[in-house]
Amino acid sequence: MKTLTTDQIRKKFLLYFQNKGHTVVPSSSLIPANDPTLLFTNAGMVQFKDVFLGKENRGYTKACSVQRCMRASGKHNDLENVGYTPRHHTFFEMLGNFSFGDYFKREAIHYAWDFLTNELKLDAKKLWVTVHEKDNEAEMIWQEEFKQSGKQSQGFSKCGDADNFWAMGEVGPCGYCSEIFYDHGENFAGGPPGSNSDGTRYVEIWNLVFMQFERDKNGTLTSLPKPSVDTGMGLERIAAVMQGVNSNYAIDIFQKLIGKDSEVVTLWGITEADLKRDVISLCVLGDHIRALAFLIIDGVIPSNEGRGYVARRILRRAVRHLRKLNCNKRASICDLVQPLVVIMRDAYPELEKNQYEIERVLRQEEGLFLETLDKGLQHFESALENISGTVIPGDVVFYLYDTYGFPVDLTANMAQERGVTLDFAGFENAMSKQRENSRAASKFSNISALKLDYVGETLFIGYEKSQIPANIVALFTPEGRQVKVLKKGVSGIVVLDKTPFYAEAGGQVGDTGSLYDDGELAYQVTDTKKYGALHLHYGVVQLGELKVNSRIDAHIDETHRQSIRCNHSATHLLHQALRLELGGNATQRGSFVDAKRLRFDFVSTTSLSSQEITDIEREVNAQIRANLQVSTEITSLELAKKAGVTALFGEKYADEVRVVSMGNFSSELCGGTHVKQTGEIGLFKIVAQSAVASGVRRIEAVTGANALAYIEDEEALLQNIVNINICT
């Protein structure tokens, strides 16, 4: 067996499946796009969820990827185990190949076995296979086809639902699994899969999910018309196998970061004796720096709520473990950034591009925590001396959290090291409203319960036209119940085969307007949202009744749309003006655009000065006066990125993207609606700024007629309105 680096394994995996007709799909963001059910992307299939559900068509039926994943919250939370086991991580990379109604069990099994035994040259006798106890088809493939070829595995187990059944949720697509394990040898404790014997001898390296059923609310399984395949193989685990080590933290990536020959270990003055004694803390640091770096480049800034709170927990846990090391006092989490960039920049060039930003955020957050860390540790030690028994009271745990910023899992980690536990019930009783809000922010509501009989997509032609004839293909009540008819006065949801209505996305609100039947107003559209590939037109029936398969004329409210266009185009000008004023690291962290105003979030540690606001307004208005031509182009995501087009964090981009350019001033990936020339915007005025998270600020601004009330300088007003069509 040839030793392979993690870089070599990534490339070999993608090349293998590309040669088998799979489309190579880049890793998506750690922030799931348009999926309120997840805090973080935790598996390779997340970016393909709508494809599996039949709500999105990507133009290919086979794909492969190396997906960056995060498991540090909710159901999949490995944070507390990091450093204490050889295989738990917060951040990890998942190799996966996928079939969307193309191939199924036989091909998936053969691909996996061929890659492991022929491409990676693993000894088949070191592999162990499991199937679901009811999956006779997979059992036959493994037992008969591979036995005949003389390449059978070391062993075979049949397991139940707990080990070999996968489901997307309580209801929906699900199916049997087949897992492949590697045997590290008898020098390690642990029995084979299915034996319920703990240990590190057998490690799962690949899970093949056969998505063949749909489960309803009663638990009934119905065969899917197009069964699919979803596989996942942890890069760190297979790298450990290929490099002949039993721990993920002994592979090349981590050894270059925290091993005896790493630059940081030398910089920190850590000895070989320290390496052996402080192995847990070093593993924590190696894991957490990767998680933090990739969270930051995906737009997650440490804060007190939601994803930002998870990032803060990870960073403070890392800082505490850094302080445990026997190293010089100048040691900083930031010292790990440069080595990480060097190690992973070939696979993830965005690390190098955003290195300054990563270091800036870490330095600021680390400094904030260090101000209270020592006092918090002193309070913890004092509490230990005063307790009777082995339980730290809940009010002490809460005090450490509320006063010194100690996340509960950090306190639990310290308690574990001292052989004591926490009174979690007492802590929960002492929780403040701030913590309750943070917990609420991390609980995302379930996606809409809509279930469409109509399978397809709404053709959006609203870039070119504002009025079109269309067919009604589905109707719903506001609660999501599908009906054939909506009567006068009833609120509902209308789905059309094609539409000029823009559906809420990318920070831009949905269009409003009207549906006409023979020239008479039949339905008032009050909002438009997306459901997979469909546009949902929310509103109220005004006349008679609407029926499925009937023909109507769809008209958007052009005045409302134009105001939105002006504000959305102004955000592009504002983004570029901010970058010119504050530097290239003043990157967008979110936006909201409606007909009245625009809201723009961006990275900044301090508020804008009055002079900076003036300069930014002047720059935006100068580009408005220049009446720049606004153009759009459809190109590949790869070519757009190579051309330096700005991509926004947390957005989901297809293989083909829409580039919106405003003269030579601004160029961004954007699916929203825009003016034809910047002169249509009329006026631009910043009306407020505020802090929304640590390191993130918000600008609110208005354009056109809405800006007139804020313009006090008559000369500036006249200069802006000359030869410009005011957006009303």
XYZ file of C-alpha atoms in Angstrom:
728
model
C 0.000 0.000 0.000
C 1.430 3.341 -1.101
C 1.393 6.223 1.367
C -0.704 9.115 0.057
C -1.025 12.692 1.312
C -4.428 14.219 1.920
C -3.975 16.369 -1.201
C -3.257 13.282 -3.284
C -6.308 11.459 -1.911
C -8.592 14.409 -2.722
C -7.339 14.568 -6.304
C -7.384 10.790 -6.821
C -10.973 10.518 -5.558
C -12.334 13.277 -7.803
C -10.407 12.055 -10.848
C -11.652 8.485 -10.363
C -15.306 9.471 -10.347
C -14.859 12.072 -13.060
C -13.553 9.256 -15.259
C -16.704 7.313 -14.347
C -18.898 10.065 -15.797
C -19.538 12.058 -12.608
C -19.619 15.850 -12.602
C -17.088 17.313 -10.155
C -18.962 19.820 -7.959
C -17.025 22.267 -5.728
C -17.596 22.283 -1.991
C -20.463 24.505 -0.939
C -20.278 26.946 1.961
C -20.444 25.813 5.590
C -23.608 27.928 5.697
C -26.394 25.907 4.033
C -28.048 27.962 1.301
C -31.833 28.303 1.570
C -32.067 25.546 4.192
C -33.451 26.748 7.541
C -33.323 23.231 9.003
C -29.529 23.231 9.455
C -27.139 25.497 11.302
C -24.134 24.203 9.323
C -23.420 21.985 6.347
C -22.752 18.656 8.076
C -22.564 16.212 5.160
C -21.739 16.098 1.475
C -25.369 15.619 0.458
C -26.592 18.898 1.953
C -25.953 20.961 -1.183
C -27.823 18.308 -3.210
C -30.864 18.050 -0.906
C -33.245 19.741 -3.352
C -31.937 17.528 -6.169
C -32.725 14.395 -4.153
C -36.169 15.809 -3.326
C -36.871 16.443 -7.007
C -37.186 20.207 -6.507
C -34.026 21.118 -8.426
C -32.540 19.931 -11.715
C -28.776 20.443 -12.019
C -28.382 19.125 -15.577
C -26.432 16.061 -14.456
C -27.430 12.795 -12.775
C -24.055 11.794 -11.271
C -21.801 13.971 -9.132
C -18.796 13.819 -6.819
C -17.381 16.345 -4.376
C -15.040 17.018 -1.475
C -17.319 18.899 0.912
C -16.132 20.861 3.920
C -18.380 20.039 6.877
C -19.014 21.289 10.405
C -20.393 19.255 13.305
C -20.395 21.500 16.342
C -24.060 22.047 17.171
C -27.448 20.390 17.414
C -27.883 16.677 16.742
C -24.441 16.366 15.144
C -22.214 17.939 17.785
C -18.719 16.528 18.245
C -17.216 19.588 19.954
C -16.850 18.127 23.445
C -15.141 14.983 22.118
C -12.500 16.830 20.106
C -9.038 16.090 21.480
C -10.209 13.195 23.635
C -10.778 10.684 20.824
C -8.687 9.929 17.732
C -11.421 10.676 15.196
C -13.788 13.425 16.355
C -13.601 16.822 14.652
C -15.617 20.007 14.470
C -14.439 20.660 10.896
C -13.738 17.827 8.468
C -13.785 17.048 4.753
C -16.207 14.535 3.256
C -15.522 12.710 0.003
C -18.760 11.735 -1.711
C -20.234 10.366 -4.926
C -23.916 10.764 -5.721
C -26.502 9.371 -8.117
C -29.760 11.227 -8.711
C -31.925 8.464 -10.168
C -29.037 7.190 -12.298
C -27.146 4.159 -10.906
C -28.048 2.327 -7.715
C -26.714 -0.334 -5.327
C -24.673 -2.540 -7.634
C -22.736 0.308 -9.238
C -22.257 2.157 -5.926
C -20.837 -0.939 -4.256
C -18.539 -1.761 -7.156
C -17.293 1.835 -7.394
C -16.451 1.890 -3.682
C -14.707 -1.462 -3.706
C -12.777 -0.685 -6.896
C -11.581 2.660 -5.559
C -10.447 1.213 -2.234
C -8.781 -1.958 -3.486
C -7.513 -0.956 -6.930
C -6.971 2.812 -6.748
C -5.840 3.025 -3.114
C -4.447 -0.535 -3.111
C -6.001 -1.473 0.241
C -5.862 -5.137 1.169
C -9.383 -6.567 0.900
C -8.627 -8.733 3.927
C -8.352 -5.560 6.024
C -11.890 -4.457 5.118
C -15.177 -5.362 6.815
C -18.614 -4.745 5.293
C -22.032 -4.226 6.881
C -25.526 -4.145 5.380
C -29.008 -3.679 6.777
C -30.537 -6.917 7.978
C -33.476 -6.464 5.564
C -31.416 -5.417 2.546
C -31.228 -8.738 0.709
C -30.229 -7.039 -2.540
C -27.067 -5.441 -1.102
C -26.240 -8.638 0.782
C -26.401 -10.630 -2.426
C -24.157 -8.185 -4.274
C -21.522 -8.269 -1.552
C -21.659 -11.983 -0.816
C -22.046 -13.436 -4.283
C -20.465 -11.055 -6.771
C -17.350 -10.364 -4.739
C -16.974 -13.923 -3.521
C -16.943 -15.146 -7.104
C -14.223 -12.643 -7.977
C -12.088 -13.808 -5.092
C -11.989 -10.306 -3.616
C -14.286 -10.760 -0.651
C -13.680 -8.731 2.500
C -12.348 -9.955 5.816
C -15.831 -10.078 7.325
C -19.501 -9.271 6.884
C -22.188 -8.164 9.344
C -25.925 -7.514 9.156
C -27.164 -4.682 11.369
C -30.461 -3.006 12.209
C -31.835 0.512 11.848
C -29.483 2.023 14.421
C -26.442 1.317 12.254
C -27.561 0.790 8.680
C -30.613 2.930 7.999
C -30.498 6.583 6.946
C -33.267 9.189 6.782
C -33.352 12.836 5.720
C -35.873 13.517 8.502
C -38.839 12.045 10.358
C -40.649 11.957 7.023
C -39.263 11.984 3.490
C -36.532 10.109 1.581
C -34.720 7.330 3.441
C -33.089 3.971 2.856
C -30.694 1.215 3.816
C -26.937 1.731 4.196
C -23.881 -0.370 3.548
C -20.752 0.595 5.487
C -17.128 -0.293 4.874
C -14.734 -0.536 7.833
C -10.936 -0.769 7.952
C -9.194 -3.070 10.438
C -6.191 -1.331 12.010
C -5.031 -4.652 13.446
C -5.028 -6.709 16.602
C -2.698 -4.291 18.374
C -5.765 -2.088 18.934
C -8.731 -2.885 21.145
C -12.215 -3.400 19.785
C -14.362 -5.992 18.063
C -15.733 -6.059 14.516
C -18.789 -4.044 13.439
C -22.004 -5.386 14.888
C -20.290 -6.881 17.946
C -21.007 -3.863 20.201
C -17.370 -3.923 21.284
C -15.813 -0.497 21.752
C -12.316 0.312 20.580
C -10.323 1.856 17.767
C -9.375 -1.302 15.853
C -12.203 -1.097 13.289
C -12.971 2.318 11.829
C -15.788 3.132 9.432
C -14.281 4.718 6.318
C -17.174 4.787 3.822
C -20.961 4.843 4.133
C -23.081 4.016 1.079
C -26.664 5.249 1.474
C -29.273 3.734 -0.824
C -32.112 6.253 -0.928
C -34.952 3.997 -2.036
C -37.997 4.786 0.144
C -40.195 7.661 1.186
C -41.442 7.487 4.792
C -44.775 9.088 5.695
C -45.918 10.387 9.093
C -47.205 6.911 10.014
C -43.813 5.330 9.344
C -44.955 3.580 6.159
C -42.213 3.087 3.566
C -43.053 3.555 -0.131
C -40.541 2.829 -2.900
C -39.239 5.937 -4.659
C -39.744 6.078 -8.458
C -36.096 7.104 -8.901
C -33.907 5.541 -6.186
C -30.651 7.404 -5.621
C -27.244 7.039 -3.991
C -25.534 9.267 -1.406
C -22.093 8.242 -0.150
C -19.645 9.737 2.305
C -16.044 8.948 3.200
C -14.184 11.075 5.755
C -10.955 12.377 4.230
C -9.164 12.440 7.568
C -10.092 8.806 8.290
C -8.995 7.434 4.928
C -5.821 9.556 5.150
C -5.014 7.874 8.473
C -5.421 4.488 6.811
C -3.260 5.445 3.840
C -0.567 6.903 6.095
C -0.481 3.899 8.412
C -1.656 5.641 11.579
C -4.597 4.972 13.896
C -5.404 8.575 14.803
C -6.666 11.277 12.461
C -4.429 13.705 14.336
C -1.346 11.776 13.193
C -1.967 12.488 9.492
C 0.098 14.968 7.479
C -2.201 17.991 7.879
C -2.136 17.930 11.664
C 1.486 16.904 11.947
C 2.489 19.946 9.899
C 0.320 22.090 12.163
C 0.958 20.674 15.643
C 3.591 17.937 15.239
C 7.164 18.016 16.464
C 8.469 19.462 13.186
C 5.845 22.203 12.825
C 6.915 25.842 12.749
C 4.394 26.769 15.419
C 5.681 24.186 17.893
C 9.162 25.624 17.431
C 7.856 29.197 17.695
C 6.016 28.409 20.918
C 9.056 26.681 22.447
C 7.274 23.371 23.002
C 9.545 20.425 23.815
C 9.110 16.752 22.916
C 8.091 16.093 26.502
C 5.431 18.822 26.173
C 4.167 17.205 22.960
C 3.536 13.930 24.763
C 2.001 15.525 27.864
C -0.199 18.089 26.082
C -1.414 15.952 23.196
C -5.096 16.695 23.933
C -4.628 20.459 23.867
C -2.570 20.279 20.686
C -5.244 18.179 18.971
C -7.884 20.695 20.055
C -5.844 23.546 18.574
C -5.220 21.687 15.323
C -8.907 20.940 14.898
C -10.241 24.302 16.014
C -8.022 26.482 13.819
C -9.387 24.755 10.726
C -12.968 25.203 11.915
C -12.442 28.876 12.738
C -10.636 29.716 9.500
C -13.313 28.177 7.293
C -16.149 29.655 9.351
C -14.671 33.124 8.968
C -14.159 32.887 5.196
C -17.781 31.737 4.937
C -18.906 34.849 6.809
C -19.374 33.582 10.369
C -17.998 36.088 12.879
C -17.872 35.189 16.622
C -20.883 36.676 18.419
C -23.482 35.897 21.076
C -26.071 34.235 18.868
C -26.630 31.526 16.302
C -23.662 30.465 14.192
C -21.553 33.258 15.637
C -22.017 31.810 19.113
C -20.747 28.425 17.924
C -17.663 30.135 16.462
C -17.110 31.957 19.755
C -17.367 28.688 21.728
C -14.804 27.043 19.470
C -12.380 29.948 19.690
C -12.603 30.286 23.476
C -12.083 26.567 23.896
C -8.974 26.871 21.708
C -7.660 29.864 23.669
C -8.053 28.027 26.946
C -6.144 24.996 25.625
C -3.420 27.279 24.267
C -2.999 28.704 27.776
C -2.635 25.153 29.129
C 0.433 24.531 26.975
C 3.906 25.072 28.358
C 4.734 27.782 25.830
C 5.767 31.429 25.808
C 3.216 34.072 26.750
C 3.268 35.663 23.310
C 1.698 32.561 21.750
C -1.509 33.328 19.870
C -4.156 31.424 17.972
C -3.228 33.625 15.010
C 0.178 31.906 14.840
C -1.576 28.871 13.357
C -3.160 30.724 10.442
C -0.121 31.052 8.170
C 0.874 27.355 8.488
C -2.737 26.335 7.835
C -2.840 28.487 4.707
C 0.359 26.893 3.410
C -0.916 23.369 4.108
C -4.396 23.754 2.573
C -4.192 26.591 0.012
C -3.854 24.274 -2.988
C -7.239 22.725 -2.227
C -8.774 25.936 -0.842
C -7.153 29.063 -2.361
C -9.734 31.214 -0.571
C -7.760 30.629 2.635
C -4.813 32.586 1.301
C -7.055 35.246 -0.200
C -8.729 35.837 3.181
C -5.720 35.269 5.458
C -5.651 38.866 6.705
C -9.353 38.762 7.523
C -9.018 35.454 9.398
C -6.134 36.790 11.483
C -7.923 40.074 12.178
C -11.086 38.395 13.484
C -9.160 35.853 15.575
C -6.868 38.489 17.058
C -9.790 40.665 18.115
C -11.843 37.822 19.605
C -8.843 36.267 21.341
C -8.001 39.614 22.905
C -11.530 40.042 24.229
C -11.490 36.642 25.911
C -7.987 36.965 27.339
C -9.119 40.050 29.242
C -11.354 37.879 31.432
C -9.852 34.391 31.077
C -7.489 34.549 34.057
C -10.164 35.949 36.369
C -12.601 33.298 35.222
C -10.074 30.535 35.868
C -9.445 31.924 39.344
C -13.185 31.901 40.050
C -13.389 28.296 38.808
C -10.536 27.186 41.092
C -12.102 28.996 44.033
C -15.420 27.263 43.373
C -13.694 23.877 43.320
C -12.193 24.514 46.741
C -15.564 25.433 48.231
C -17.808 22.698 46.885
C -18.674 19.614 48.917
C -18.868 16.580 46.700
C -18.116 16.316 43.001
C -20.700 18.621 41.432
C -20.149 22.301 40.585
C -23.383 24.229 41.329
C -25.399 25.572 38.415
C -25.153 29.169 39.610
C -21.340 28.957 39.481
C -21.484 27.613 35.929
C -23.849 30.409 34.950
C -21.665 33.047 36.594
C -18.657 31.854 34.582
C -20.771 32.052 31.443
C -22.432 35.389 32.103
C -19.520 37.281 33.676
C -16.413 35.798 32.083
C -17.795 34.486 28.793
C -17.088 30.805 29.512
C -19.277 28.642 27.256
C -20.819 25.812 29.245
C -18.989 23.119 27.302
C -15.683 24.821 28.143
C -16.523 24.718 31.857
C -17.627 21.099 31.481
C -14.331 20.333 29.790
C -12.384 21.874 32.690
C -14.552 19.984 35.181
C -13.904 16.714 33.361
C -10.163 17.258 33.698
C -10.583 17.714 37.463
C -12.861 14.695 37.961
C -16.027 16.680 38.733
C -19.315 17.315 36.933
C -21.698 20.240 36.449
C -25.184 20.819 37.784
C -26.708 21.341 34.341
C -30.262 21.543 35.681
C -29.239 24.338 38.048
C -27.468 26.118 35.221
C -30.570 25.981 33.021
C -32.666 27.420 35.840
C -30.228 30.300 36.179
C -30.098 31.051 32.459
C -30.557 34.667 31.438
C -32.691 35.984 28.632
C -29.517 36.461 26.593
C -28.796 32.723 26.657
C -32.411 31.898 25.880
C -32.232 34.184 22.862
C -28.994 32.552 21.750
C -30.531 29.107 22.009
C -33.605 30.250 20.152
C -31.435 31.709 17.407
C -29.768 28.354 16.898
C -33.055 26.481 16.550
C -34.240 26.757 12.979
C -37.858 26.081 12.134
C -38.731 23.192 9.861
C -39.076 23.885 6.174
C -42.575 24.450 4.813
C -44.854 21.408 4.893
C -45.842 21.932 1.259
C -45.824 18.712 -0.752
C -46.400 19.147 -4.470
C -48.003 16.633 -6.786
C -46.780 18.890 -9.576
C -43.151 18.059 -10.378
C -41.214 20.581 -12.376
C -40.081 24.159 -12.115
C -41.400 27.636 -12.670
C -39.746 29.283 -15.639
C -38.742 32.779 -14.506
C -38.726 35.328 -17.343
C -39.032 38.426 -15.189
C -35.678 39.846 -16.288
C -37.086 40.435 -19.759
C -40.848 40.831 -19.267
C -43.244 42.239 -16.679
C -46.472 40.816 -18.175
C -47.008 37.318 -19.589
C -49.762 34.714 -20.068
C -49.286 31.639 -17.844
C -50.983 28.455 -16.665
C -51.920 27.651 -13.057
C -50.331 24.302 -12.212
C -51.053 24.104 -8.462
C -53.055 25.866 -5.737
C -52.615 25.822 -1.953
C -54.243 27.200 1.129
C -51.917 29.332 3.330
C -51.447 26.280 5.590
C -49.973 24.324 2.700
C -52.980 22.110 1.863
C -53.200 21.455 -1.865
C -56.565 22.220 -3.478
C -58.078 22.318 -6.972
C -59.971 25.593 -6.512
C -59.537 28.867 -4.585
C -62.712 30.948 -4.247
C -63.251 34.730 -3.981
C -62.013 36.297 -0.744
C -59.776 33.318 0.115
C -56.058 33.696 0.751
C -53.834 31.185 -0.953
C -50.741 30.285 -2.918
C -50.661 30.061 -6.700
C -48.007 28.143 -8.648
C -47.556 29.017 -12.340
C -45.706 27.229 -15.115
C -43.880 30.490 -15.900
C -43.812 33.884 -14.215
C -42.475 37.437 -14.394
C -42.587 37.641 -10.558
C -39.180 37.628 -8.849
C -39.204 35.320 -5.804
C -37.511 36.480 -2.601
C -33.828 35.533 -2.726
C -30.380 36.988 -2.161
C -31.738 39.672 0.172
C -34.242 41.011 -2.378
C -37.944 40.834 -1.482
C -40.430 39.131 -3.747
C -42.513 40.955 -6.340
C -46.127 42.003 -5.913
C -48.732 42.436 -8.645
C -51.855 40.927 -10.155
C -53.217 37.892 -11.999
C -55.915 38.753 -14.550
C -58.645 36.538 -16.009
C -60.066 37.894 -19.277
C -58.883 41.373 -18.368
C -60.391 41.427 -14.881
C -58.407 41.330 -11.654
C -58.704 37.771 -10.345
C -55.890 37.523 -7.786
C -53.826 40.134 -5.933
C -50.255 38.925 -5.424
C -48.873 40.263 -2.138
C -45.568 38.349 -2.063
C -43.532 35.837 -4.054
C -41.279 33.187 -2.517
C -39.317 30.177 -3.747
C -39.914 26.527 -2.934
C -37.154 24.563 -4.594
C -37.471 25.340 -8.312
C -41.011 26.713 -7.959
C -42.255 30.284 -7.452
C -45.070 30.599 -4.903
C -47.394 33.571 -5.446
C -49.061 34.506 -2.140
C -52.220 36.575 -2.223
C -56.037 36.797 -2.182
C -58.631 35.834 -4.785
C -60.455 39.011 -5.914
C -62.996 37.718 -8.418
C -64.797 34.433 -9.013
C -62.455 31.506 -8.466
C -59.069 30.208 -9.557
C -58.757 26.670 -10.891
C -55.806 24.399 -11.598
C -54.969 24.232 -15.337
C -56.696 27.537 -16.060
C -54.931 30.283 -18.020
C -54.295 33.761 -16.604
C -52.276 36.891 -17.373
C -49.560 37.672 -14.818
C -48.596 41.344 -14.292
C -46.002 42.519 -11.794
C -46.361 45.896 -10.053
C -43.826 47.703 -12.234
C -43.563 50.755 -9.967
C -42.849 48.547 -6.944
C -40.309 46.509 -8.940
C -38.518 49.654 -10.162
C -38.047 50.939 -6.621
C -36.576 47.564 -5.638
C -34.301 47.637 -8.696
C -32.946 51.025 -7.691
C -32.199 49.936 -4.136
C -30.654 46.638 -5.200
C -28.368 48.288 -7.756
C -27.385 50.829 -5.108
C -26.158 48.016 -2.839
C -23.686 46.977 -5.540
C -22.382 50.535 -5.831
C -22.237 50.818 -2.028
C -20.313 47.545 -1.707
C -17.625 48.699 -4.120
C -17.479 52.192 -2.582
C -16.924 50.627 0.859
C -14.102 48.488 -0.502
C -12.462 51.533 -2.056
C -12.808 53.513 1.169
C -11.963 50.827 3.755
C -9.964 48.295 1.739
C -10.730 44.989 0.061
C -11.534 43.274 3.360
C -14.723 45.325 3.827
C -16.693 42.372 2.508
C -20.446 41.926 2.509
C -22.054 39.854 5.254
C -25.688 40.145 4.187
C -28.223 42.540 2.715
C -31.923 43.274 2.488
C -33.607 45.229 -0.274
C -37.238 46.303 -0.590
C -39.044 49.194 -2.257
C -38.417 51.649 0.588
C -34.772 51.246 1.534
C -31.710 49.038 1.478
C -29.781 47.406 4.306
C -26.174 46.308 3.938
C -24.006 44.371 6.444
C -20.241 44.365 6.093
C -17.078 43.480 8.011
C -15.738 46.344 10.118
C -14.503 46.578 13.696
C -15.456 50.243 14.082
C -18.246 52.549 12.965
C -17.804 54.732 9.919
C -16.646 58.256 10.645
C -18.687 61.174 9.343
C -15.972 61.829 6.770
C -16.019 58.201 5.591
C -19.802 58.342 5.217
C -19.500 61.534 3.188
C -16.804 60.022 0.962
C -18.827 56.843 0.378
C -21.980 58.802 -0.478
C -20.027 60.983 -2.893
C -18.551 57.943 -4.615
C -21.915 56.210 -5.023
C -23.594 59.369 -6.277
C -20.715 59.983 -8.683
C -21.359 56.572 -10.239
C -25.075 57.364 -10.401
C -24.330 60.650 -12.195
C -22.040 58.787 -14.581
C -25.158 56.868 -15.671
C -23.192 53.633 -16.040
C -24.545 50.906 -18.278
C -25.714 47.898 -16.224
C -25.077 44.625 -18.037
C -25.588 40.963 -17.224
C -23.709 37.914 -18.451
C -24.191 34.189 -17.909
C -20.896 32.386 -17.447
C -19.362 29.502 -15.514
C -18.681 29.933 -11.810
C -15.037 29.013 -12.377
C -14.522 31.680 -15.069
C -16.340 34.301 -12.987
C -14.088 33.686 -9.982
C -10.966 33.759 -12.151
C -12.116 37.146 -13.494
C -12.288 38.459 -9.925
C -16.067 38.845 -9.804
C -17.282 39.347 -6.225
C -19.124 36.325 -4.764
C -21.181 36.793 -1.618
C -20.898 34.668 1.523
C -23.589 32.087 2.265
C -24.991 32.238 -1.268
C -25.639 29.091 -3.273
C -24.251 29.294 -6.803
C -24.962 26.900 -9.645
C -22.370 25.792 -12.176
C -23.547 28.660 -14.396
C -23.827 32.077 -12.757
C -25.181 35.529 -13.583
C -22.676 38.357 -13.445
C -24.056 41.877 -12.978
C -21.642 44.644 -13.993
C -22.058 48.408 -13.616
C -19.680 49.927 -16.103
C -16.132 49.166 -15.008
C -16.938 50.112 -11.408
C -18.667 47.031 -9.987
C -19.009 43.362 -10.936
C -20.815 40.823 -8.715
C -22.535 37.450 -8.928
C -26.217 38.224 -8.453
C -29.582 36.795 -9.421
C -31.573 39.922 -8.504
C -33.249 42.551 -10.631
C -31.426 45.765 -11.518
C -31.769 49.066 -13.340
C -30.569 49.351 -16.943
C -28.442 52.387 -16.142
C -27.284 53.702 -12.774
C -28.838 57.099 -13.496
C -32.235 55.581 -12.782
C -31.281 55.378 -9.083
C -31.384 59.140 -8.809
C -30.012 59.830 -5.341
C -28.266 57.822 -2.645
C -28.168 58.699 1.058
C -26.939 56.748 4.124
C -29.465 57.254 6.926
C -28.188 54.984 9.725
C -25.425 52.651 10.810
C -25.292 50.145 13.669
C -23.394 47.114 14.975
C -25.080 43.742 14.384
C -22.340 41.350 15.572
C -18.730 41.319 16.648
C -16.834 42.752 13.692
C -19.951 43.317 11.572
C -21.756 46.611 10.979
C -24.948 47.548 9.178
C -25.663 50.482 6.883
C -29.193 51.564 6.044
C -29.700 53.818 3.047
C -32.392 55.183 0.749
C -32.489 56.141 -2.902
C -34.464 58.281 -5.316
C -37.496 60.099 -3.983
C -37.023 58.508 -0.563
C -33.614 60.186 -0.349
C -34.914 63.694 -0.993
C -36.020 64.183 2.620
C -32.467 63.499 3.818
C -30.654 65.844 1.447
C -29.932 69.146 3.193
C -27.218 70.470 0.888
C -29.090 72.166 -1.976
C -25.980 72.273 -4.129
C -25.464 68.536 -3.680
C -29.128 67.946 -4.470
C -28.986 69.948 -7.698
C -25.777 68.242 -8.744
C -27.409 64.836 -8.395
C -30.717 65.504 -10.116
C -29.316 67.113 -13.285
C -30.070 64.841 -16.257
C -31.076 61.953 -13.974
C -34.435 60.180 -13.902
C -35.400 60.052 -10.239
C -36.466 56.551 -9.174
C -39.925 56.829 -7.645
